[in-house]
């Protein structure tokens, strides 16, 4: 039953990700991206990582997509009316098929290293996902976390300044 559910969610994820790049309307592309994020959150739940699933929904499907849709509406992006050149579509398709082939080849030939990490499954279950992630985020990775928040703030300020010049 799990494998059937996985196949259905994977098919929805692939279809919605294809809609992200094929929709001519940017709002429809953004909504398809939200659906892809929800499918990814479902995969996290299936991998027994509920914290990552909730974070995926709150941060990406919620906050980041609201920001993207706000920027699309603020900048008043028009739909593409010009016809795409066939050689660019062919080159992009060929590159995508090559990358897909290489990924499948890597996954079939590759294997798990079997190297033990600092935490095993029993320690993760005992302490909990959220506690371990929070401890690592606010001790070992505090500086990258804060730099990321400053970069996001700079991007928002830059988008507002660019939009103000056109108004």
CSV table of N, CA and C in Angstrom, one decimal:
chain,number,residue,atom,x,y,z
A,1,UNK,N,0.8,-1.2,0.0
A,1,UNK,CA,0.0,0.0,0.0
A,1,UNK,C,0.9,1.3,0.0
A,2,UNK,N,2.0,1.2,0.8
A,2,UNK,CA,2.9,2.4,0.8
A,2,UNK,C,3.5,2.6,-0.6
A,3,UNK,N,3.8,1.6,-1.3
A,3,UNK,CA,4.5,1.8,-2.6
A,3,UNK,C,3.5,2.4,-3.6
A,4,UNK,N,2.2,2.0,-3.5
A,4,UNK,CA,1.2,2.6,-4.4
A,4,UNK,C,1.0,4.1,-4.1
A,5,UNK,N,1.0,4.4,-2.8
A,5,UNK,CA,0.9,5.8,-2.4
A,5,UNK,C,2.1,6.6,-2.8
A,6,UNK,N,3.3,6.0,-2.7
A,6,UNK,CA,4.5,6.7,-3.1
A,6,UNK,C,4.4,7.0,-4.6
A,7,UNK,N,4.0,6.0,-5.4
A,7,UNK,CA,4.0,6.2,-6.8
A,7,UNK,C,3.0,7.3,-7.2
A,8,UNK,N,1.8,7.3,-6.5
A,8,UNK,CA,0.8,8.3,-6.8
A,8,UNK,C,1.4,9.7,-6.5
A,9,UNK,N,2.0,9.9,-5.3
A,9,UNK,CA,2.5,11.2,-4.9
A,9,UNK,C,3.7,11.6,-5.8
A,10,UNK,N,4.5,10.6,-6.2
A,10,UNK,CA,5.6,10.9,-7.1
A,10,UNK,C,5.1,11.3,-8.5
A,11,UNK,N,4.1,10.7,-9.0
A,11,UNK,CA,3.5,11.1,-10.3
A,11,UNK,C,2.9,12.5,-10.2
A,12,UNK,N,2.3,12.8,-9.1
A,12,UNK,CA,1.7,14.2,-8.9
A,12,UNK,C,2.9,15.2,-8.8
A,13,UNK,N,4.0,14.8,-8.1
A,13,UNK,CA,5.1,15.7,-8.0
A,13,UNK,C,5.8,16.0,-9.3
A,14,UNK,N,5.9,15.0,-10.2
A,14,UNK,CA,6.5,15.1,-11.5
A,14,UNK,C,5.6,16.0,-12.4
A,15,UNK,N,4.3,15.7,-12.4
A,15,UNK,CA,3.4,16.5,-13.2
A,15,UNK,C,3.4,17.9,-12.8
A,16,UNK,N,3.3,18.2,-11.5
A,16,UNK,CA,3.2,19.6,-11.0
A,16,UNK,C,4.6,20.3,-11.3
A,17,UNK,N,5.7,19.6,-11.2
A,17,UNK,CA,7.0,20.2,-11.5
A,17,UNK,C,7.1,20.5,-13.0
A,18,UNK,N,6.5,19.7,-13.8
A,18,UNK,CA,6.5,20.0,-15.2
A,18,UNK,C,5.6,21.2,-15.5
A,19,UNK,N,4.5,21.3,-14.8
A,19,UNK,CA,3.6,22.5,-15.0
A,19,UNK,C,4.3,23.8,-14.5
A,20,UNK,N,5.2,23.7,-13.6
A,20,UNK,CA,6.0,24.9,-13.2
A,20,UNK,C,6.7,25.5,-14.3
A,21,UNK,N,7.3,24.7,-15.1
A,21,UNK,CA,8.1,25.2,-16.2
A,21,UNK,C,7.4,25.3,-17.6
A,22,UNK,N,6.2,24.8,-17.7
A,22,UNK,CA,5.5,24.9,-18.9
A,22,UNK,C,4.3,25.9,-18.9
A,23,UNK,N,3.9,26.3,-17.7
A,23,UNK,CA,2.8,27.3,-17.7
A,23,UNK,C,3.2,28.6,-18.2
A,24,UNK,N,2.4,29.3,-19.0
A,24,UNK,CA,2.7,30.6,-19.4
A,24,UNK,C,2.4,31.7,-18.4
A,25,UNK,N,1.4,31.4,-17.6
A,25,UNK,CA,1.1,32.4,-16.5
A,25,UNK,C,1.9,32.2,-15.3
A,26,UNK,N,2.6,33.2,-14.8
A,26,UNK,CA,3.5,33.0,-13.7
A,26,UNK,C,2.8,32.6,-12.4
A,27,UNK,N,1.6,33.1,-12.2
A,27,UNK,CA,0.8,32.7,-11.0
A,27,UNK,C,0.5,31.2,-11.1
A,28,UNK,N,0.1,30.7,-12.2
A,28,UNK,CA,-0.1,29.2,-12.3
A,28,UNK,C,1.1,28.4,-12.1
A,29,UNK,N,2.3,29.0,-12.5
A,29,UNK,CA,3.6,28.3,-12.3
A,29,UNK,C,3.8,28.3,-10.8
A,30,UNK,N,3.6,29.4,-10.1
A,30,UNK,CA,3.8,29.5,-8.6
A,30,UNK,C,2.9,28.5,-7.9
A,31,UNK,N,1.6,28.4,-8.3
A,31,UNK,CA,0.7,27.5,-7.6
A,31,UNK,C,1.1,26.0,-7.9
A,32,UNK,N,1.7,25.7,-9.1
A,32,UNK,CA,2.2,24.4,-9.3
A,32,UNK,C,3.4,24.1,-8.5
A,33,UNK,N,4.2,25.1,-8.2
A,33,UNK,CA,5.3,24.9,-7.3
A,33,UNK,C,4.9,24.6,-5.9
A,34,UNK,N,3.8,25.3,-5.5
A,34,UNK,CA,3.3,25.0,-4.2
A,34,UNK,C,2.8,23.5,-4.1
A,35,UNK,N,2.2,23.0,-5.1
A,35,UNK,CA,1.8,21.6,-5.1
A,35,UNK,C,3.0,20.7,-5.1
A,36,UNK,N,4.1,21.0,-5.8
A,36,UNK,CA,5.3,20.3,-5.7
A,36,UNK,C,5.9,20.3,-4.3
A,37,UNK,N,5.9,21.4,-3.6
A,37,UNK,CA,6.3,21.5,-2.2
A,37,UNK,C,5.5,20.6,-1.3
A,38,UNK,N,4.2,20.6,-1.5
A,38,UNK,CA,3.4,19.7,-0.7
A,38,UNK,C,3.7,18.2,-0.9
A,39,UNK,N,4.0,17.9,-2.2
A,39,UNK,CA,4.4,16.5,-2.5
A,39,UNK,C,5.7,16.2,-1.8
A,40,UNK,N,6.6,17.1,-1.8
A,40,UNK,CA,7.9,16.9,-1.1
A,40,UNK,C,7.7,16.8,0.4
A,41,UNK,N,6.8,17.5,1.0
A,41,UNK,CA,6.5,17.4,2.4
A,41,UNK,C,5.9,16.0,2.7
A,42,UNK,N,5.1,15.5,1.8
A,42,UNK,CA,4.5,14.1,1.9
A,42,UNK,C,5.7,13.1,1.9
A,43,UNK,N,6.7,13.3,1.1
A,43,UNK,CA,7.8,12.4,1.1
A,43,UNK,C,8.5,12.4,2.4
A,44,UNK,N,8.7,13.6,3.0
A,44,UNK,CA,9.3,13.7,4.3
A,44,UNK,C,8.5,12.9,5.4
A,45,UNK,N,7.2,13.0,5.3
A,45,UNK,CA,6.4,12.3,6.3
A,45,UNK,C,6.6,10.8,6.1
A,46,UNK,N,6.7,10.4,4.8
A,46,UNK,CA,6.9,8.9,4.5
A,46,UNK,C,8.3,8.5,5.0
A,47,UNK,N,9.3,9.4,5.1
A,47,UNK,CA,10.6,9.1,5.6
A,47,UNK,C,10.7,9.2,7.1
A,48,UNK,N,9.6,9.4,7.8
A,48,UNK,CA,9.6,9.6,9.2
A,48,UNK,C,10.4,10.8,9.7
A,49,UNK,N,10.2,11.9,8.9
A,49,UNK,CA,10.8,13.2,9.3
A,49,UNK,C,9.7,14.3,9.3
A,50,UNK,N,8.9,14.2,10.4
A,50,UNK,CA,7.7,15.1,10.4
A,50,UNK,C,8.2,16.6,10.6
A,51,UNK,N,9.3,16.9,11.3
A,51,UNK,CA,9.7,18.2,11.4
A,51,UNK,C,10.1,18.9,10.1
A,52,UNK,N,10.8,18.1,9.2
A,52,UNK,CA,11.1,18.6,7.9
A,52,UNK,C,9.9,18.8,7.1
A,53,UNK,N,8.9,18.0,7.2
A,53,UNK,CA,7.6,18.1,6.5
A,53,UNK,C,6.9,19.4,6.9
A,54,UNK,N,6.8,19.6,8.2
A,54,UNK,CA,6.1,20.9,8.6
A,54,UNK,C,6.9,22.1,8.2
A,55,UNK,N,8.3,22.0,8.3
A,55,UNK,CA,9.1,23.1,7.9
A,55,UNK,C,8.9,23.4,6.4
A,56,UNK,N,8.9,22.3,5.6
A,56,UNK,CA,8.7,22.5,4.2
A,56,UNK,C,7.4,23.2,3.9
A,57,UNK,N,6.3,22.9,4.6
A,57,UNK,CA,5.0,23.5,4.3
A,57,UNK,C,5.0,25.0,4.8
A,58,UNK,N,5.5,25.2,6.0
A,58,UNK,CA,5.5,26.5,6.6
A,58,UNK,C,6.4,27.5,5.8
A,59,UNK,N,7.7,27.1,5.6
A,59,UNK,CA,8.7,28.0,5.1
A,59,UNK,C,8.5,28.1,3.6
A,60,UNK,N,8.5,27.0,2.8
A,60,UNK,CA,8.5,27.1,1.4
A,60,UNK,C,7.1,27.3,0.8
A,61,UNK,N,6.2,26.4,1.2
A,61,UNK,CA,4.8,26.5,0.6
A,61,UNK,C,4.1,27.7,1.1
A,62,UNK,N,4.5,28.1,2.3
A,62,UNK,CA,3.8,29.3,2.9
A,62,UNK,C,4.5,30.6,2.6
A,63,UNK,N,5.6,30.8,3.4
A,63,UNK,CA,6.3,32.1,3.4
A,63,UNK,C,7.0,32.4,2.0
A,64,UNK,N,7.8,31.5,1.5
A,64,UNK,CA,8.5,31.8,0.3
A,64,UNK,C,7.6,32.0,-0.9
A,65,UNK,N,6.6,31.1,-1.0
A,65,UNK,CA,5.7,31.3,-2.1
A,65,UNK,C,4.8,32.5,-2.0
A,66,UNK,N,4.5,32.9,-0.8
A,66,UNK,CA,3.7,34.2,-0.7
A,66,UNK,C,4.6,35.4,-1.1
A,67,UNK,N,5.9,35.3,-0.8
A,67,UNK,CA,6.9,36.3,-1.2
A,67,UNK,C,7.0,36.3,-2.7
A,68,UNK,N,7.1,35.1,-3.3
A,68,UNK,CA,7.3,35.0,-4.8
A,68,UNK,C,6.0,35.6,-5.5
A,69,UNK,N,4.8,35.2,-5.0
A,69,UNK,CA,3.6,35.7,-5.6
A,69,UNK,C,3.5,37.2,-5.4
A,70,UNK,N,3.9,37.7,-4.3
A,70,UNK,CA,3.8,39.1,-4.0
A,70,UNK,C,4.8,39.9,-5.0
A,71,UNK,N,6.0,39.3,-5.2
A,71,UNK,CA,6.9,40.0,-6.2
A,71,UNK,C,6.3,39.9,-7.6
A,72,UNK,N,5.7,38.8,-8.0
A,72,UNK,CA,5.1,38.7,-9.3
A,72,UNK,C,4.1,39.7,-9.5
A,73,UNK,N,3.2,39.9,-8.5
A,73,UNK,CA,2.1,40.9,-8.6
A,73,UNK,C,2.7,42.3,-8.5
A,74,UNK,N,3.7,42.5,-7.7
A,74,UNK,CA,4.3,43.8,-7.6
A,74,UNK,C,5.0,44.3,-8.8
A,75,UNK,N,5.7,43.4,-9.5
A,75,UNK,CA,6.5,43.7,-10.7
A,75,UNK,C,5.6,43.6,-11.9
A,76,UNK,N,4.4,43.1,-11.8
A,76,UNK,CA,3.4,43.1,-12.9
A,76,UNK,C,4.0,42.3,-14.1
A,77,UNK,N,4.5,41.1,-13.9
A,77,UNK,CA,5.1,40.3,-15.0
A,77,UNK,C,4.0,39.9,-15.9
A,78,UNK,N,4.2,40.2,-17.2
A,78,UNK,CA,3.3,39.8,-18.2
A,78,UNK,C,3.6,38.3,-18.7
A,79,UNK,N,2.6,37.7,-19.2
A,79,UNK,CA,2.8,36.3,-19.8
A,79,UNK,C,3.6,36.4,-21.1
A,80,UNK,N,4.3,35.4,-21.3
A,80,UNK,CA,5.1,35.4,-22.5
A,80,UNK,C,4.3,35.2,-23.7
A,81,UNK,N,4.4,36.1,-24.7
A,81,UNK,CA,3.6,36.0,-25.9
A,81,UNK,C,4.5,35.6,-27.1
A,82,UNK,N,5.8,35.8,-27.0
A,82,UNK,CA,6.6,35.5,-28.1
A,82,UNK,C,6.8,34.0,-28.1
A,83,UNK,N,6.9,33.4,-29.3
A,83,UNK,CA,7.1,32.0,-29.5
A,83,UNK,C,8.6,31.7,-29.2
A,84,UNK,N,8.8,30.6,-28.4
A,84,UNK,CA,10.1,30.2,-28.1
A,84,UNK,C,10.8,29.6,-29.3
A,85,UNK,N,12.1,29.8,-29.4
A,85,UNK,CA,12.8,29.2,-30.5
A,85,UNK,C,13.0,27.7,-30.3
A,86,UNK,N,12.9,27.0,-31.4
A,86,UNK,CA,12.9,25.5,-31.3
A,86,UNK,C,14.3,25.0,-30.9
A,87,UNK,N,15.4,25.7,-31.2
A,87,UNK,CA,16.7,25.2,-30.9
A,87,UNK,C,16.9,25.3,-29.4
A,88,UNK,N,16.4,26.3,-28.7
A,88,UNK,CA,16.5,26.5,-27.3
A,88,UNK,C,15.8,25.4,-26.5
A,89,UNK,N,14.6,25.1,-27.0
A,89,UNK,CA,13.7,24.1,-26.4
A,89,UNK,C,14.4,22.7,-26.6
A,90,UNK,N,15.0,22.5,-27.8
A,90,UNK,CA,15.6,21.2,-28.0
A,90,UNK,C,16.9,21.1,-27.1
A,91,UNK,N,17.7,22.1,-27.0
A,91,UNK,CA,18.9,22.1,-26.2
A,91,UNK,C,18.5,21.8,-24.7
A,92,UNK,N,17.5,22.5,-24.2
A,92,UNK,CA,17.1,22.3,-22.8
A,92,UNK,C,16.6,20.9,-22.6
A,93,UNK,N,15.8,20.4,-23.6
A,93,UNK,CA,15.3,19.0,-23.4
A,93,UNK,C,16.4,18.0,-23.5
A,94,UNK,N,17.3,18.2,-24.3
A,94,UNK,CA,18.5,17.3,-24.4
A,94,UNK,C,19.3,17.3,-23.1
A,95,UNK,N,19.5,18.5,-22.6
A,95,UNK,CA,20.3,18.6,-21.4
A,95,UNK,C,19.5,17.9,-20.2
A,96,UNK,N,18.2,18.2,-20.1
A,96,UNK,CA,17.4,17.6,-19.1
A,96,UNK,C,17.4,16.0,-19.2
A,97,UNK,N,17.3,15.5,-20.4
A,97,UNK,CA,17.3,14.0,-20.5
A,97,UNK,C,18.7,13.5,-20.2
A,98,UNK,N,19.7,14.2,-20.5
A,98,UNK,CA,21.1,13.7,-20.1
A,98,UNK,C,21.3,13.7,-18.6
A,99,UNK,N,20.8,14.8,-18.0
A,99,UNK,CA,20.9,14.8,-16.5
A,99,UNK,C,20.1,13.7,-15.8
A,100,UNK,N,18.9,13.5,-16.4
A,100,UNK,CA,18.0,12.4,-15.8
A,100,UNK,C,18.7,11.1,-16.0
A,101,UNK,N,19.3,10.8,-17.2
A,101,UNK,CA,20.0,9.6,-17.4
A,101,UNK,C,21.2,9.4,-16.5
A,102,UNK,N,21.9,10.4,-16.3
A,102,UNK,CA,23.1,10.4,-15.4
A,102,UNK,C,22.7,10.1,-13.9
A,103,UNK,N,21.6,10.8,-13.5
A,103,UNK,CA,21.0,10.5,-12.2
A,103,UNK,C,20.6,9.1,-12.0
A,104,UNK,N,19.9,8.6,-12.9
A,104,UNK,CA,19.4,7.2,-12.9
A,104,UNK,C,20.6,6.2,-12.8
A,105,UNK,N,21.6,6.5,-13.6
A,105,UNK,CA,22.8,5.7,-13.7
A,105,UNK,C,23.5,5.7,-12.3
A,106,UNK,N,23.6,6.9,-11.8
A,106,UNK,CA,24.3,7.1,-10.5
A,106,UNK,C,23.6,6.3,-9.4
A,107,UNK,N,22.2,6.4,-9.4
A,107,UNK,CA,21.4,5.8,-8.4
A,107,UNK,C,21.5,4.2,-8.5
A,108,UNK,N,21.6,3.7,-9.7
A,108,UNK,CA,21.6,2.3,-9.9
A,108,UNK,C,23.0,1.7,-9.5
A,109,UNK,N,24.1,2.4,-9.9
A,109,UNK,CA,25.4,1.9,-9.6
A,109,UNK,C,25.9,2.2,-8.2
A,110,UNK,N,25.4,3.3,-7.6
A,110,UNK,CA,25.8,3.7,-6.3
A,110,UNK,C,25.2,2.9,-5.2
A,111,UNK,N,25.8,3.1,-4.0
A,111,UNK,CA,25.3,2.4,-2.9
A,111,UNK,C,25.6,3.2,-1.6
A,112,UNK,N,25.0,2.7,-0.6
A,112,UNK,CA,25.2,3.4,0.7
A,112,UNK,C,26.6,3.1,1.2
A,113,UNK,N,27.2,4.1,1.8
A,113,UNK,CA,28.6,3.8,2.3
A,113,UNK,C,28.7,3.0,3.5
A,114,UNK,N,27.7,3.0,4.3
A,114,UNK,CA,27.7,2.2,5.5
A,114,UNK,C,28.5,2.8,6.6
A,115,UNK,N,29.0,4.0,6.4
A,115,UNK,CA,29.8,4.7,7.4
A,115,UNK,C,28.9,5.1,8.6
A,116,UNK,N,29.2,4.8,9.8
A,116,UNK,CA,28.4,5.2,10.9
A,116,UNK,C,28.5,6.7,11.2
A,117,UNK,N,27.4,7.3,11.5
A,117,UNK,CA,27.4,8.7,11.8
A,117,UNK,C,27.4,8.9,13.4
A,118,UNK,N,27.4,10.2,13.8
A,118,UNK,CA,27.5,10.4,15.2
A,118,UNK,C,26.2,10.0,16.0
A,119,UNK,N,25.1,9.8,15.3
A,119,UNK,CA,23.8,9.4,15.9
A,119,UNK,C,23.3,8.2,15.2
A,120,UNK,N,22.8,7.3,15.9
A,120,UNK,CA,22.1,6.1,15.3
A,120,UNK,C,20.6,6.3,15.4
A,121,UNK,N,19.8,5.4,14.9
A,121,UNK,CA,18.4,5.5,14.9
A,121,UNK,C,17.8,5.6,16.3
A,122,UNK,N,18.4,4.8,17.2
A,122,UNK,CA,17.8,4.8,18.6
A,122,UNK,C,18.0,6.1,19.3
A,123,UNK,N,19.2,6.8,19.0
A,123,UNK,CA,19.4,8.1,19.6
A,123,UNK,C,18.5,9.1,19.1
A,124,UNK,N,18.2,9.0,17.8
A,124,UNK,CA,17.3,10.0,17.2
A,124,UNK,C,15.9,9.8,17.7
A,125,UNK,N,15.4,8.6,17.9
A,125,UNK,CA,14.1,8.3,18.4
A,125,UNK,C,14.0,8.8,19.9
A,126,UNK,N,15.1,8.6,20.6
A,126,UNK,CA,15.1,8.9,22.0
A,126,UNK,C,15.1,10.5,22.2
A,127,UNK,N,15.9,11.2,21.5
A,127,UNK,CA,16.0,12.6,21.7
A,127,UNK,C,14.9,13.4,20.9
A,128,UNK,N,14.6,12.9,19.7
A,128,UNK,CA,13.6,13.5,18.9
A,128,UNK,C,14.2,14.3,17.8
A,129,UNK,N,13.6,14.4,16.7
A,129,UNK,CA,14.1,15.1,15.5
A,129,UNK,C,14.3,16.6,15.8
A,130,UNK,N,13.3,17.2,16.4
A,130,UNK,CA,13.2,18.7,16.6
A,130,UNK,C,14.4,19.1,17.5
A,131,UNK,N,14.6,18.4,18.6
A,131,UNK,CA,15.6,18.7,19.6
A,131,UNK,C,17.0,18.7,18.9
A,132,UNK,N,17.3,17.6,18.2
A,132,UNK,CA,18.6,17.5,17.5
A,132,UNK,C,18.8,18.5,16.5
A,133,UNK,N,17.8,18.8,15.7
A,133,UNK,CA,17.9,19.8,14.6
A,133,UNK,C,18.1,21.2,15.3
A,134,UNK,N,17.3,21.5,16.3
A,134,UNK,CA,17.4,22.8,17.0
A,134,UNK,C,18.8,23.0,17.6
A,135,UNK,N,19.3,21.9,18.3
A,135,UNK,CA,20.6,22.0,18.9
A,135,UNK,C,21.7,22.3,17.9
A,136,UNK,N,21.6,21.5,16.8
A,136,UNK,CA,22.6,21.7,15.7
A,136,UNK,C,22.5,23.1,15.1
A,137,UNK,N,21.3,23.5,14.8
A,137,UNK,CA,21.0,24.8,14.1
A,137,UNK,C,21.5,26.0,15.0
A,138,UNK,N,21.3,26.0,16.3
A,138,UNK,CA,21.6,27.1,17.1
A,138,UNK,C,23.0,27.0,17.8
A,139,UNK,N,23.7,25.9,17.6
A,139,UNK,CA,25.1,25.8,18.1
A,139,UNK,C,26.1,25.8,17.0
A,140,UNK,N,26.1,24.7,16.2
A,140,UNK,CA,27.1,24.6,15.1
A,140,UNK,C,26.8,25.5,13.9
A,141,UNK,N,25.6,25.7,13.6
A,141,UNK,CA,25.3,26.4,12.3
A,141,UNK,C,24.6,27.8,12.6
A,142,UNK,N,24.9,28.4,13.7
A,142,UNK,CA,24.3,29.7,14.0
A,142,UNK,C,24.7,30.8,13.0
A,143,UNK,N,25.9,30.9,12.7
A,143,UNK,CA,26.4,31.9,11.7
A,143,UNK,C,25.8,31.8,10.4
A,144,UNK,N,25.8,30.6,9.7
A,144,UNK,CA,25.1,30.5,8.4
A,144,UNK,C,23.6,30.8,8.5
A,145,UNK,N,23.0,30.4,9.6
A,145,UNK,CA,21.6,30.7,9.7
A,145,UNK,C,21.3,32.2,9.8
A,146,UNK,N,22.1,32.9,10.5
A,146,UNK,CA,21.9,34.4,10.6
A,146,UNK,C,22.3,35.0,9.3
A,147,UNK,N,23.3,34.6,8.6
A,147,UNK,CA,23.7,35.1,7.3
A,147,UNK,C,22.6,34.9,6.3
A,148,UNK,N,21.9,33.8,6.3
A,148,UNK,CA,20.8,33.5,5.4
A,148,UNK,C,19.7,34.5,5.7
A,149,UNK,N,19.4,34.8,6.9
A,149,UNK,CA,18.3,35.7,7.2
A,149,UNK,C,18.6,37.1,6.8
A,150,UNK,N,19.9,37.5,6.9
A,150,UNK,CA,20.3,38.8,6.4
A,150,UNK,C,20.2,38.9,4.8
A,151,UNK,N,20.6,37.8,4.2
A,151,UNK,CA,20.5,37.8,2.7
A,151,UNK,C,19.0,37.9,2.2
A,152,UNK,N,18.1,37.2,2.9
A,152,UNK,CA,16.7,37.2,2.6
A,152,UNK,C,16.2,38.6,2.8
A,153,UNK,N,16.6,39.3,3.9
A,153,UNK,CA,16.1,40.6,4.2
A,153,UNK,C,16.6,41.6,3.1
A,154,UNK,N,17.9,41.4,2.7
A,154,UNK,CA,18.4,42.3,1.6
A,154,UNK,C,17.7,42.0,0.3
A,155,UNK,N,17.3,40.8,0.0
A,155,UNK,CA,16.5,40.5,-1.2
A,155,UNK,C,15.2,41.2,-1.2
A,156,UNK,N,14.5,41.2,-0.1
A,156,UNK,CA,13.2,41.8,0.1
A,156,UNK,C,13.3,43.3,-0.1
A,157,UNK,N,14.3,43.9,0.5
A,157,UNK,CA,14.6,45.4,0.4
A,157,UNK,C,14.9,45.7,-1.0
A,158,UNK,N,15.7,44.9,-1.7
A,158,UNK,CA,16.0,45.2,-3.1
A,158,UNK,C,14.8,45.1,-4.0
A,159,UNK,N,13.9,44.1,-3.8
A,159,UNK,CA,12.7,44.0,-4.6
A,159,UNK,C,11.8,45.2,-4.4
A,160,UNK,N,11.7,45.7,-3.2
A,160,UNK,CA,10.9,46.9,-2.9
A,160,UNK,C,11.5,48.1,-3.6
A,161,UNK,N,12.8,48.3,-3.5
A,161,UNK,CA,13.5,49.4,-4.1
A,161,UNK,C,13.3,49.4,-5.6
A,162,UNK,N,13.5,48.2,-6.2
A,162,UNK,CA,13.3,48.1,-7.7
A,162,UNK,C,11.8,48.4,-8.1
A,163,UNK,N,10.9,48.0,-7.3
A,163,UNK,CA,9.5,48.2,-7.6
A,163,UNK,C,9.1,49.7,-7.4
A,164,UNK,N,9.7,50.4,-6.5
A,164,UNK,CA,9.4,51.8,-6.2
A,164,UNK,C,9.9,52.7,-7.4
A,165,UNK,N,11.0,52.3,-8.0
A,165,UNK,CA,11.5,53.1,-9.2
A,165,UNK,C,10.5,53.1,-10.3
A,166,UNK,N,9.7,52.0,-10.5
A,166,UNK,CA,8.8,51.9,-11.6
A,166,UNK,C,7.5,52.6,-11.3
A,167,UNK,N,7.2,52.9,-10.1
A,167,UNK,CA,5.9,53.4,-9.7
A,167,UNK,C,5.9,54.9,-9.8
